[in-house]
Coordinates of C-alpha atoms and ligand atoms in Angstrom, one line a residue:
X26 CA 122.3 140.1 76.4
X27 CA 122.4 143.3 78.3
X28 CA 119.9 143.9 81.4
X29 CA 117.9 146.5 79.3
X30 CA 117.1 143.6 76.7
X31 CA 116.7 141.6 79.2
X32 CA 113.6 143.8 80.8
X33 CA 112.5 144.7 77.5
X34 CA 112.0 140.8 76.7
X35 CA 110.2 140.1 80.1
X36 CA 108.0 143.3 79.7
X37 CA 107.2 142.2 75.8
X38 CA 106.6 139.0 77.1
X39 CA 104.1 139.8 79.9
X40 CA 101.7 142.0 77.3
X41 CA 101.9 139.0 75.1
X42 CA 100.7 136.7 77.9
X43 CA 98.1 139.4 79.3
X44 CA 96.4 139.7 75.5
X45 CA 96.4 136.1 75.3
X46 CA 94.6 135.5 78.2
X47 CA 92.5 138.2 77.7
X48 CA 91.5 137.6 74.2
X49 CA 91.1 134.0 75.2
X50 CA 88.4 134.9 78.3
X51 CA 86.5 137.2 75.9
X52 CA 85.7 134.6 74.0
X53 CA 84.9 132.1 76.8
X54 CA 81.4 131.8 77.5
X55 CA 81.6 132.4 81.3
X56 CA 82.9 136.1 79.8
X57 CA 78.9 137.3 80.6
X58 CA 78.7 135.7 84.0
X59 CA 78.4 138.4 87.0
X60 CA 82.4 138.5 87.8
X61 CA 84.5 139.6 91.5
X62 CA 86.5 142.2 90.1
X63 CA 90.4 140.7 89.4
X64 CA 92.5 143.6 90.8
X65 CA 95.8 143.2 90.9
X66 CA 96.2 139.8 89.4
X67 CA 96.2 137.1 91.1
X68 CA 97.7 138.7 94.1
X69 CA 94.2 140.4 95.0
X70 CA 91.8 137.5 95.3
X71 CA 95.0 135.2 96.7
X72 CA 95.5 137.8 99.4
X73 CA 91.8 137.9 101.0
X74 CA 91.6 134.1 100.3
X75 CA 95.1 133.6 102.4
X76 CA 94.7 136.2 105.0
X77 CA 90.6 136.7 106.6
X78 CA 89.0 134.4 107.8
X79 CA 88.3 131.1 106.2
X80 CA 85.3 131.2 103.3
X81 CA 84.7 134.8 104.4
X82 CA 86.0 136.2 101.3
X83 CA 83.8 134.3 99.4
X84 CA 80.5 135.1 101.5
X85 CA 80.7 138.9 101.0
X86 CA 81.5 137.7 97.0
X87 CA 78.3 135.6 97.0
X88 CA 76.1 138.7 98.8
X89 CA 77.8 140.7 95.6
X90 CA 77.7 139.2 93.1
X91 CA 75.4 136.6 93.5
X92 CA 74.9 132.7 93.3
X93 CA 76.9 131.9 90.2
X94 CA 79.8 134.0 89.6
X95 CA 83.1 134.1 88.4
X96 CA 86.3 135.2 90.6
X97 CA 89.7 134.9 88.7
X98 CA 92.3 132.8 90.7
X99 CA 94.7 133.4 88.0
X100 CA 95.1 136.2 85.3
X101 CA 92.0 135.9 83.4
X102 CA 91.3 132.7 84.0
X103 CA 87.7 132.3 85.4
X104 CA 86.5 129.8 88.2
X105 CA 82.6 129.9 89.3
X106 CA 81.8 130.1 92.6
X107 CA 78.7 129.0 93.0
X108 CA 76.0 128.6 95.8
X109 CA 72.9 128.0 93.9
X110 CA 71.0 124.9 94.7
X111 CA 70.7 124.3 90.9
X112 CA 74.1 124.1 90.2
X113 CA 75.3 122.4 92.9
X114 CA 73.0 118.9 92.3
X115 CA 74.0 119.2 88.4
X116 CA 77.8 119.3 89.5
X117 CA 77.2 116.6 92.1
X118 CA 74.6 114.4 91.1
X119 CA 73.2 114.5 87.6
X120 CA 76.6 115.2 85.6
X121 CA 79.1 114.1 88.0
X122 CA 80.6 111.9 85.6
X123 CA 81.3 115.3 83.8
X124 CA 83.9 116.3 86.3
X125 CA 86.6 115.6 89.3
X126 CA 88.5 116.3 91.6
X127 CA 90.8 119.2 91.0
X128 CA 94.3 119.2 90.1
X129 CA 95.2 121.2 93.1
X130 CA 93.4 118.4 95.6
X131 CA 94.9 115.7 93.4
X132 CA 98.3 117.6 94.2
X133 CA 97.9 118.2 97.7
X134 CA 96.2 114.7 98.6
X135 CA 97.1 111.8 95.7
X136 CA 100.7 111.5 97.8
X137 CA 98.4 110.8 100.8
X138 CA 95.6 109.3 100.1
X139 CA 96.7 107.3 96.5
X140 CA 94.3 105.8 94.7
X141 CA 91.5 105.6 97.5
X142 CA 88.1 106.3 97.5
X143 CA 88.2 110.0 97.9
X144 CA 90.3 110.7 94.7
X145 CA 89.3 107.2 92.4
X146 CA 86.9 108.1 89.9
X147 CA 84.5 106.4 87.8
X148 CA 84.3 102.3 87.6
X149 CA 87.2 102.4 89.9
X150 CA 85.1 104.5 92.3
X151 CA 81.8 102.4 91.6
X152 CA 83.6 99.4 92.2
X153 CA 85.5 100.8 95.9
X154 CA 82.3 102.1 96.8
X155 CA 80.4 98.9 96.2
X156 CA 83.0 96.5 98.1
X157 CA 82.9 99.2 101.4
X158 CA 79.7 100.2 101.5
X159 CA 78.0 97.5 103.7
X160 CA 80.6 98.7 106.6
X161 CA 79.1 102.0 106.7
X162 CA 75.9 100.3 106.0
X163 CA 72.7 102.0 109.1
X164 CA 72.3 98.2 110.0
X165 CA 76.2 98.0 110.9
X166 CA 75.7 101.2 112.3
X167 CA 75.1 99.3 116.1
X168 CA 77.9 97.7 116.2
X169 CA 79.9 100.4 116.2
X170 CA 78.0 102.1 119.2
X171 CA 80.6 100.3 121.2
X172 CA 83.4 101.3 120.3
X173 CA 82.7 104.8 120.0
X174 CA 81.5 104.7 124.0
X175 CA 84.9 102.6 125.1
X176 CA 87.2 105.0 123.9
X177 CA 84.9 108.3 125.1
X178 CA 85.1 106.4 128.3
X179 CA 88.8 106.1 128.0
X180 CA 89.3 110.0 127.4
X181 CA 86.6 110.6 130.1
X182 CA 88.6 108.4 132.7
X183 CA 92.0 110.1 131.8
X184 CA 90.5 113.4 132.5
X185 CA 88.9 112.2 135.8
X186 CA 92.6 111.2 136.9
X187 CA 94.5 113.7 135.9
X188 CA 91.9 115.7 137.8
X189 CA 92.3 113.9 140.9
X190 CA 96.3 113.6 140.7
X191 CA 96.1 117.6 140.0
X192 CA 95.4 118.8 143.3
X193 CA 92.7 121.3 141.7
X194 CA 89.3 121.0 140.5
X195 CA 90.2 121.4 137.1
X196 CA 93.0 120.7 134.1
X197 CA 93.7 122.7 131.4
X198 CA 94.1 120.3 128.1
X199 CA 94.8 120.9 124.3
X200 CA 91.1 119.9 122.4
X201 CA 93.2 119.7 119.6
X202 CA 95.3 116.3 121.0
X203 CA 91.7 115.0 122.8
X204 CA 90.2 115.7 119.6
X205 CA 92.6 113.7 117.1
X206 CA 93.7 111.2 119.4
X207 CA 90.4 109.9 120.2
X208 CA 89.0 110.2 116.7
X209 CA 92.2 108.4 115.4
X210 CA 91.6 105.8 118.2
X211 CA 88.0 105.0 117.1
X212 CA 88.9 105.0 113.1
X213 CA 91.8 102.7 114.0
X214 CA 89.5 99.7 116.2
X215 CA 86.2 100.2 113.8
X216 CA 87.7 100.2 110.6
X217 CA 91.2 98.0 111.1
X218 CA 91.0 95.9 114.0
X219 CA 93.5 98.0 115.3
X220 CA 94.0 100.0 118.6
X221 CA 96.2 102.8 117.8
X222 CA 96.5 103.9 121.9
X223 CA 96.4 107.2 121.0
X224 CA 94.1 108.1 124.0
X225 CA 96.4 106.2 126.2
X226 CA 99.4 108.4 124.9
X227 CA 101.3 106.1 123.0
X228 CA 104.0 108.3 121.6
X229 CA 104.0 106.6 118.4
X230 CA 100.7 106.9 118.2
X231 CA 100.3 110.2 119.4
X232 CA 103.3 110.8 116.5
X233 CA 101.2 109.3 113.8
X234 CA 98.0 111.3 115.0
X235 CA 99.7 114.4 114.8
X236 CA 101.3 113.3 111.4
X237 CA 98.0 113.0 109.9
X238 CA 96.4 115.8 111.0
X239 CA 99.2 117.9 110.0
X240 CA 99.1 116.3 106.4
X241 CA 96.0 117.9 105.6
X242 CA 95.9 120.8 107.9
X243 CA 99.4 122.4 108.5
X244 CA 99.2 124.9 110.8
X245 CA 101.2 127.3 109.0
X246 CA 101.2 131.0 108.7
X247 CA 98.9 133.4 106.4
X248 CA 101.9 134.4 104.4
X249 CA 103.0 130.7 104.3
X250 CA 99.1 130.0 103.3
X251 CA 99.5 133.2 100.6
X252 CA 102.9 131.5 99.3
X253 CA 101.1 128.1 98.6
X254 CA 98.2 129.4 96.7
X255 CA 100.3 131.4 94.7
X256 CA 101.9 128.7 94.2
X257 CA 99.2 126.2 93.5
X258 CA 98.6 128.7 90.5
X259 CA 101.3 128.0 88.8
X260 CA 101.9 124.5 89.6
X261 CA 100.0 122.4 92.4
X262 CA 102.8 119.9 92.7
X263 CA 105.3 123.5 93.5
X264 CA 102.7 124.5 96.4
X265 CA 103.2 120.8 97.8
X266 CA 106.7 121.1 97.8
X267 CA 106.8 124.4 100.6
X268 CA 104.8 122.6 103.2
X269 CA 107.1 122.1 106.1
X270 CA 107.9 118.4 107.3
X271 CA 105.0 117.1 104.8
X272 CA 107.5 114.1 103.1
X273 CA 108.2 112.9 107.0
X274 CA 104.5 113.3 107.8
X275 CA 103.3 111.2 105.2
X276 CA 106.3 108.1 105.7
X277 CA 105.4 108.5 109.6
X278 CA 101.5 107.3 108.2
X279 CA 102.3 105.5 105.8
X280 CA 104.4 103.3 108.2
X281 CA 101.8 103.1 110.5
X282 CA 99.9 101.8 107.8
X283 CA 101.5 99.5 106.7
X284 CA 102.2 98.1 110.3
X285 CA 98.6 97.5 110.6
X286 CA 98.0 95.6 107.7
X287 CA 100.6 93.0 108.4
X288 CA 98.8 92.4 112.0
X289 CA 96.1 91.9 110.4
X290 CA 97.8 89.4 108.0
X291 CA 99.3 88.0 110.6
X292 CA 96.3 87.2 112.5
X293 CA 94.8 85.8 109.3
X294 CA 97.3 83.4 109.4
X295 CA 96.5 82.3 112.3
X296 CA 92.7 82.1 112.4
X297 CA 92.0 81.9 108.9
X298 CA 89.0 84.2 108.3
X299 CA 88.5 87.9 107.7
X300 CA 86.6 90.2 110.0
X301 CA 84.1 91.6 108.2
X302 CA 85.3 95.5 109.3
X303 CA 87.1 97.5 106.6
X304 CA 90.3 96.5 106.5
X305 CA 89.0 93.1 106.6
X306 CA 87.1 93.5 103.1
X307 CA 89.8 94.8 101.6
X308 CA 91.7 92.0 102.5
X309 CA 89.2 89.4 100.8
X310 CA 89.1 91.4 97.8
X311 CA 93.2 91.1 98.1
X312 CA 92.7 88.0 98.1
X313 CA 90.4 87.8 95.2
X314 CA 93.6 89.9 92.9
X315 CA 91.2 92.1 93.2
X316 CA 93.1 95.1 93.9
X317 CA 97.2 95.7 93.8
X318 CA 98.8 95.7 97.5
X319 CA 99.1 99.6 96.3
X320 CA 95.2 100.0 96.2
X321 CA 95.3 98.5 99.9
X322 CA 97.5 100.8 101.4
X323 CA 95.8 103.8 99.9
X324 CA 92.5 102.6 100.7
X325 CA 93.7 102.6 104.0
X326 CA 95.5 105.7 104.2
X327 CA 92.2 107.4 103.0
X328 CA 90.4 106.0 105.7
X329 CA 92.4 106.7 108.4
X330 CA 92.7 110.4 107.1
X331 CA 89.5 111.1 106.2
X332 CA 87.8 109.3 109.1
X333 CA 90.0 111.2 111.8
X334 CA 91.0 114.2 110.4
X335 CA 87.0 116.1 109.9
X336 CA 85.9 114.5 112.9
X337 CA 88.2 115.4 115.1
X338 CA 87.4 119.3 113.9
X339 CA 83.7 119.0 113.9
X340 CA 84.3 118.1 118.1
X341 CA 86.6 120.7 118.4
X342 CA 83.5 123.3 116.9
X343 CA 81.1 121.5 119.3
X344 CA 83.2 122.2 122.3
X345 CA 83.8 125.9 120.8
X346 CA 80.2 126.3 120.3
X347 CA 78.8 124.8 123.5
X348 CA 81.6 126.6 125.6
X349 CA 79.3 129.8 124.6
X350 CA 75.7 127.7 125.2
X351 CA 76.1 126.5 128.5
X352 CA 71.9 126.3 128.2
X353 CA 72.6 123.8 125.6
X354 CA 74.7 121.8 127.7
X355 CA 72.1 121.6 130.3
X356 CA 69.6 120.7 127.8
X357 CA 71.5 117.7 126.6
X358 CA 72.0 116.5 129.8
X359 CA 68.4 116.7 130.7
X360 CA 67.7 114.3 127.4
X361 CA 69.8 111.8 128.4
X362 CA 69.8 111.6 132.5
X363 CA 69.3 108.4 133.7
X364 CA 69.2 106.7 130.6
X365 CA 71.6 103.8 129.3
X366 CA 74.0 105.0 126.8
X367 CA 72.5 102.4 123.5
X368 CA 72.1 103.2 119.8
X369 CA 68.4 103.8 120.7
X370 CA 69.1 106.4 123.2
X371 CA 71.1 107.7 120.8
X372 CA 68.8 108.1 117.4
X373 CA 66.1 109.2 120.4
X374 CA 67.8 112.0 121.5
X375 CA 65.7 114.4 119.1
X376 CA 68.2 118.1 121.0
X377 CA 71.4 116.1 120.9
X378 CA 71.1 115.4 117.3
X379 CA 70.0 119.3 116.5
X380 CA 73.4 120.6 118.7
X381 CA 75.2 118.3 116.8
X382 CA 73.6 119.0 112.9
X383 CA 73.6 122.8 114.2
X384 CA 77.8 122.9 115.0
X385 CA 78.1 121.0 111.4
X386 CA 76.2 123.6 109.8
X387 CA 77.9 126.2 111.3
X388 CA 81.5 125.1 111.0
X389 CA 81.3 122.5 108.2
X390 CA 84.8 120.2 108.6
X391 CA 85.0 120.8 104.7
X392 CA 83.7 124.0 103.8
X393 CA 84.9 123.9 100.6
X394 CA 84.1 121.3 97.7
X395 CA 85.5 121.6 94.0
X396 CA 85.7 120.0 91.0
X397 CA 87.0 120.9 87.6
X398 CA 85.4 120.5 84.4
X399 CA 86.3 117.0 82.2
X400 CA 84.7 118.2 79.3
X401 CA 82.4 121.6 78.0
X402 CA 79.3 121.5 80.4
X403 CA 76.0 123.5 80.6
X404 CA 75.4 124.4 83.9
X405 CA 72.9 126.7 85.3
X406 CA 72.7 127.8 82.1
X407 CA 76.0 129.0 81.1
X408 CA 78.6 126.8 79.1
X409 CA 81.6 126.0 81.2
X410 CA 84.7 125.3 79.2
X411 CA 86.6 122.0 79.9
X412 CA 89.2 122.6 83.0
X413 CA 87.2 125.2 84.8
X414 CA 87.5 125.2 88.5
X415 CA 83.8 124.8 90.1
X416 CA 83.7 126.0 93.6
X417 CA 80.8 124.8 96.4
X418 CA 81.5 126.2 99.7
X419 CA 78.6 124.6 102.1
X420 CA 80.3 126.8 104.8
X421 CA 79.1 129.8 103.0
X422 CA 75.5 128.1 101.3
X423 CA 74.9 127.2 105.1
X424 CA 75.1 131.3 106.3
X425 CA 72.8 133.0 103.9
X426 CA 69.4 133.9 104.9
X427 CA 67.5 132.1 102.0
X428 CA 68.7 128.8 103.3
X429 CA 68.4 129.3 107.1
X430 CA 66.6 131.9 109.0
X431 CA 69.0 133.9 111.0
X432 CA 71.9 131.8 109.3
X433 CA 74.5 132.7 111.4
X434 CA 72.9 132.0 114.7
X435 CA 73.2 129.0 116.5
X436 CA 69.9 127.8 116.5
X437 CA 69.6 124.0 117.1
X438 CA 65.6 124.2 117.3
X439 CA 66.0 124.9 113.3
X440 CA 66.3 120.9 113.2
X441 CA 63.0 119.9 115.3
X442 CA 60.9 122.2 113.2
X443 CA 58.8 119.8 111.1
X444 CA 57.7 122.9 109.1
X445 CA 60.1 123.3 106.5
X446 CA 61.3 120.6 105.7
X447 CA 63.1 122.2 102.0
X448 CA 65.3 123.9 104.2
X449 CA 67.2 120.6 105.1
X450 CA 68.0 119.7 102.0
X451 CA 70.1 122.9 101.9
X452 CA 72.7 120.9 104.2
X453 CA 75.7 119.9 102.8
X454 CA 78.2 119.7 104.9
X455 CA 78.4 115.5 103.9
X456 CA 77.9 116.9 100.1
X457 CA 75.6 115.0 98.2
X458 CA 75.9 112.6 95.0
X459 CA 78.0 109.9 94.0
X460 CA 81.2 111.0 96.1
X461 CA 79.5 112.1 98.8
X462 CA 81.1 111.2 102.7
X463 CA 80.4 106.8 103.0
X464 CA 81.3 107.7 106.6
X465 CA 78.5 110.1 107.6
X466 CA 76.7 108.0 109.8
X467 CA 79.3 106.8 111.8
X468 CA 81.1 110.5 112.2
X469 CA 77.5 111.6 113.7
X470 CA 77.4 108.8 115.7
X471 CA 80.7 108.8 116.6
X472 CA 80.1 112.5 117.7
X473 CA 76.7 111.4 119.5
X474 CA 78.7 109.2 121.8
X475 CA 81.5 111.7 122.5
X476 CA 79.4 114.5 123.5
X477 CA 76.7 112.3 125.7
X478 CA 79.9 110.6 127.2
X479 CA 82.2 113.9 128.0
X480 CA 79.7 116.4 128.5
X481 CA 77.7 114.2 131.5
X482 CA 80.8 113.8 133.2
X483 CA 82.1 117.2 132.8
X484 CA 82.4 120.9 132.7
X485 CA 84.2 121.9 129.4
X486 CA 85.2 125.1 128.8
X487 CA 87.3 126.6 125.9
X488 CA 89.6 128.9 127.3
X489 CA 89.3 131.4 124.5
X490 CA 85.6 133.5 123.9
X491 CA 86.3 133.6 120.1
X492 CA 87.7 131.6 117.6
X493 CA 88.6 132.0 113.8
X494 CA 87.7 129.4 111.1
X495 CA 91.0 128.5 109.9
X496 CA 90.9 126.7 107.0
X497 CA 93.4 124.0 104.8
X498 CA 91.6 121.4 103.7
X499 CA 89.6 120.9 106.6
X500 CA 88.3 123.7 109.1
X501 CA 89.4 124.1 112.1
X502 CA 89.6 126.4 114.9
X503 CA 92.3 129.2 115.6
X504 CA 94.2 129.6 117.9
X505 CA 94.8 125.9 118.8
X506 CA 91.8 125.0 120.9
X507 CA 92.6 124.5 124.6
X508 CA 89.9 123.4 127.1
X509 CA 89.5 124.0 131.1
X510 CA 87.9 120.6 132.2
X511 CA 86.2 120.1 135.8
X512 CA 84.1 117.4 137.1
X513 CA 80.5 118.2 136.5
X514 CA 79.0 117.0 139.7
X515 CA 75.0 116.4 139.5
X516 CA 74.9 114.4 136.4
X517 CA 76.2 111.3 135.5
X518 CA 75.2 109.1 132.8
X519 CA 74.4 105.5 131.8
Ligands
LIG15 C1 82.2 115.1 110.7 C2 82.9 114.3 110.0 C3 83.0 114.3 108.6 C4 82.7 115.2 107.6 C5 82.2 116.6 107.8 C6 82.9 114.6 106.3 C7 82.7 115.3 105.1 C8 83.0 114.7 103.9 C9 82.7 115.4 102.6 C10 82.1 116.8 102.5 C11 83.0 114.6 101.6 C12 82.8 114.8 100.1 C13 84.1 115.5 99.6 C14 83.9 115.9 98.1 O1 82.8 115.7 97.6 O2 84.8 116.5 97.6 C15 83.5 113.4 102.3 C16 83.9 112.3 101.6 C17 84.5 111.1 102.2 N1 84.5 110.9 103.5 FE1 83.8 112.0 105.0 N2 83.4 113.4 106.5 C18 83.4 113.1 107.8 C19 83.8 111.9 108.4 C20 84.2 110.8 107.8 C21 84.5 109.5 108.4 C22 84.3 109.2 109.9 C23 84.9 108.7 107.4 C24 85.3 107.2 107.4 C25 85.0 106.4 108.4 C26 84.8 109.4 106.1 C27 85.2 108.9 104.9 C28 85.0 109.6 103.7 C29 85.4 109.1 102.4 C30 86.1 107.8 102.2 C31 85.1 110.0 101.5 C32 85.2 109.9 99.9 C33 83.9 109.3 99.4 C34 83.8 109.2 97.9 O3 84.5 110.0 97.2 O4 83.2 108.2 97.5 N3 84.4 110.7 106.4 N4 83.5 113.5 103.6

């Protein structure tokens, strides 16, 4: 076949496939839903999602078009984007057995994460969320409290040192590596018994810290980030593929995994009797044939990723966002001088809790939820074929004016008001429903005890005025957040 037949066949082929999809999206019934215009194919809509800022293309979509509207990630094939308040509890709550996950977060996470909570779905999902739900249970809350101070404590004193050893009245350190280490840290002792040292600079740990947060948050290029989405159109499993070093990331965790559980077996040996922390109720139901030694190991994996990886950026956005509210600093500091550091204190602290709600609205760690479609579904009205991609970005429901006044302010005070209390229920950066995050508690606690710990000891500055919301996965800011840290000298806490 010559090269001219050769075109010919490609260019017959290509009006073939374009009238297909065409004909096929006329008759779908999201045809007469208000639409982002497609452009060049594909490459339009991939290009702003790869290359401004994260969720900002699809903020100026939402003032556009409005709360429900289609956006085509793929020639003629509609996804709704959707920020109304309607559709977003009958996706999550009252027909959430009507869809799932996506195929392109099954692609990018199921080699991570397995069979674990955050992709199982129905009676395999009831029955994870039943056995682990008394560990994040508000009465097991307390116990946790310590943990979550030891290890602030831990950072606080390394800081304090290197301080001292410095010769100056301040370091410069990466809030990226404070951030992951000491989040991984606390995720390790309160859910597996385990203390990854990752504070304490264990280079293994410090590896598998790195690994993790790499996993779900590569820090790769806006063309690489272009390349993948394209990519995910075609195939999710082909944009996996491109992600530098992923296959050694996820052995590196996996190991570390698995190193874990046989401690923990080990130990059981020994004593006989299972802790009643996470790793320790998976265990008894291991014991109980239960679950497969597979389910155990993914059940871990997703805790340890998704109980280090979004907390570890929301305390990076704190630090951003209180770097540029030094009043806010002062305020916190005023709440808790003098007072012992205790779970009390903690739920007391009416500002402490408004900084830290405020940063999540602001910079949600997951500022994008999706599901697709099992089956046809009504939803806010319109019929939504089976395999349509539904997107929920709280990062962008969080910055329009008829949720929050002056949305994109940070405005902790929002949170004391007792005055409209409707307006809280537009916060989703947990999500809501039958998947949403088992660990929200503890992450605000968790963040609680890191900010009362770090910012009553010290000044912490980010070295950079502004930062973009980068965004894989999980949102984070960019450039790599570094932080100039001095001694703050008239308050000290508990
Ligand atoms: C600030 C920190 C955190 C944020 C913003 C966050 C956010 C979220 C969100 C939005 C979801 C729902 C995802 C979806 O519906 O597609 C989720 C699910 C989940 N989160 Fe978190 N999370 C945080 C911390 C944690 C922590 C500390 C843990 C564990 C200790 C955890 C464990 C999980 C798990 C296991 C799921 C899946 C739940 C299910 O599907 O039943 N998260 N998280």
């Amino acid at each position: 076949m010559d090269a001219v037949s050769v075109v010919g066949l490609l260019v017959l082929w290509l009006v073939g496939y374009w009238t297909y999809k065409y004909v096929k999206f006329r008759l779908n019934p999201l045809y007469h839903a208000p639409a982002v215009p497609m452009g060049i194919p594909v490459v339009s809509v991939m290009k702003q999602l790869a290359y401004e800022e994260a969720t900002a293309p699809m903020l100026r979509w939402t003032k556009t078009y409005g709360d429900f509207a289609i956006y085509f990630p793929w020639i003629w094939t509609p996804a709704v984007l959707t920020t109304s308040k309607e559709a977003v509890k009958c996706v999550m709550v009252e027909k959430e057995e009507k869809f799932t996950r996506t195929r392109l977060s099954r692609a990018i996470l199921y080699d991570i994460v397995g069979d674990g909570l955050l992709l199982s779905n129905e009676d395999m999902h009831a029955r994870q969320r039943k056995l682990l739900a008394p560990v994040f249970s508000p009465s097991n809350l307390p116990k946790f409290i310590s943990i979550f101070i030891q290890k602030s404590n831990e950072v606080a004193d390394r800081w304090e040192e290197k301080i001292k050893s410095s010769g100056d009245d301040h370091i410069v350190e990466s809030g990226y590596s404070t951030a992951a280490s000491v989040a991984m840290d606390i995720i390790g002792l309160a859910a597996f018994g385990y203390n990854f040292q990752a504070v304490a600079k264990n280079e293994k740990a410090s590896a598998v810290s790195r690994a993790a947060n790499d996993l779900v948050s590569p820090m790769i290029t806006a063309a690489g980030r272009l390349l993948i989405l394209l990519l995910s159109t075609i195939s999710p499993m082909l944009s996996v593929w491109v992600i530098p070093g992923r296959a050694k990331n996820i052995r590196t965790v996996r190991r570390a995994v698995r190193e874990v559980i046989q401690a923990r077996r080990k130990d059981l040996e020994g004593q006989g009797e299972f802790t009643r922390d996470l790793l320790g109720l998976i265990l008894e139901a291991d014991a109980r044939n239960e679950i497969t030694e597979k389910e155990l190991v993914d059940q871990c994996m997703t805790f340890l990723i998704a109980g280090h990886e979004t907390t570890a950026s929301a305390l990076q956005w704190i630090i951003v966002v209180l770097s540029q509210h030094p009043e806010a600093v002062e305020k916190i500091r005023h709440e808790l001088h003098g007072k012992e550091l205790t779970y009390e204190t903690l739920r007391n602290s009416k500002y402490l809790n408004a900084v830290v709600k405020e940063v999540l609205r602001l910079y949600p760690p997951v500022p994008i939820v999706s599901r697709q479609a099992l089956e046809d579904v009504e939803v806010q009205g319109f019929r939504i074929p089976k395999n349509t991609l539904i997107v929920i970005p709280p990062a962008v429901i969080h910055m329009l004016e008829e949720n929050f006044d002056h949305a994109e302010e940070f405005i902790p005070e929002r949170w004391l008001r007792e005055d409209n209390p409707a307006k809280a229920s537009n916060f989703l950066s947990f999500n809501i429903g039958g998947h949403n995050c088992i660990g929200q508690r503890f992450a605000f606690f968790e963040l609680l005890v890191l900010v009362s710990v770090l910012y009553t000891r010290f000044n912490i500055q980010a070295t950079e005025e502004r930062y973009r919301k980068y965004s894989r996965v999980t949102m984070k800011p960019s450039p790599e957040l570094f932080v100039r840290v001095s001694v703050a000298k008239e308050h000290s806490a508990s």
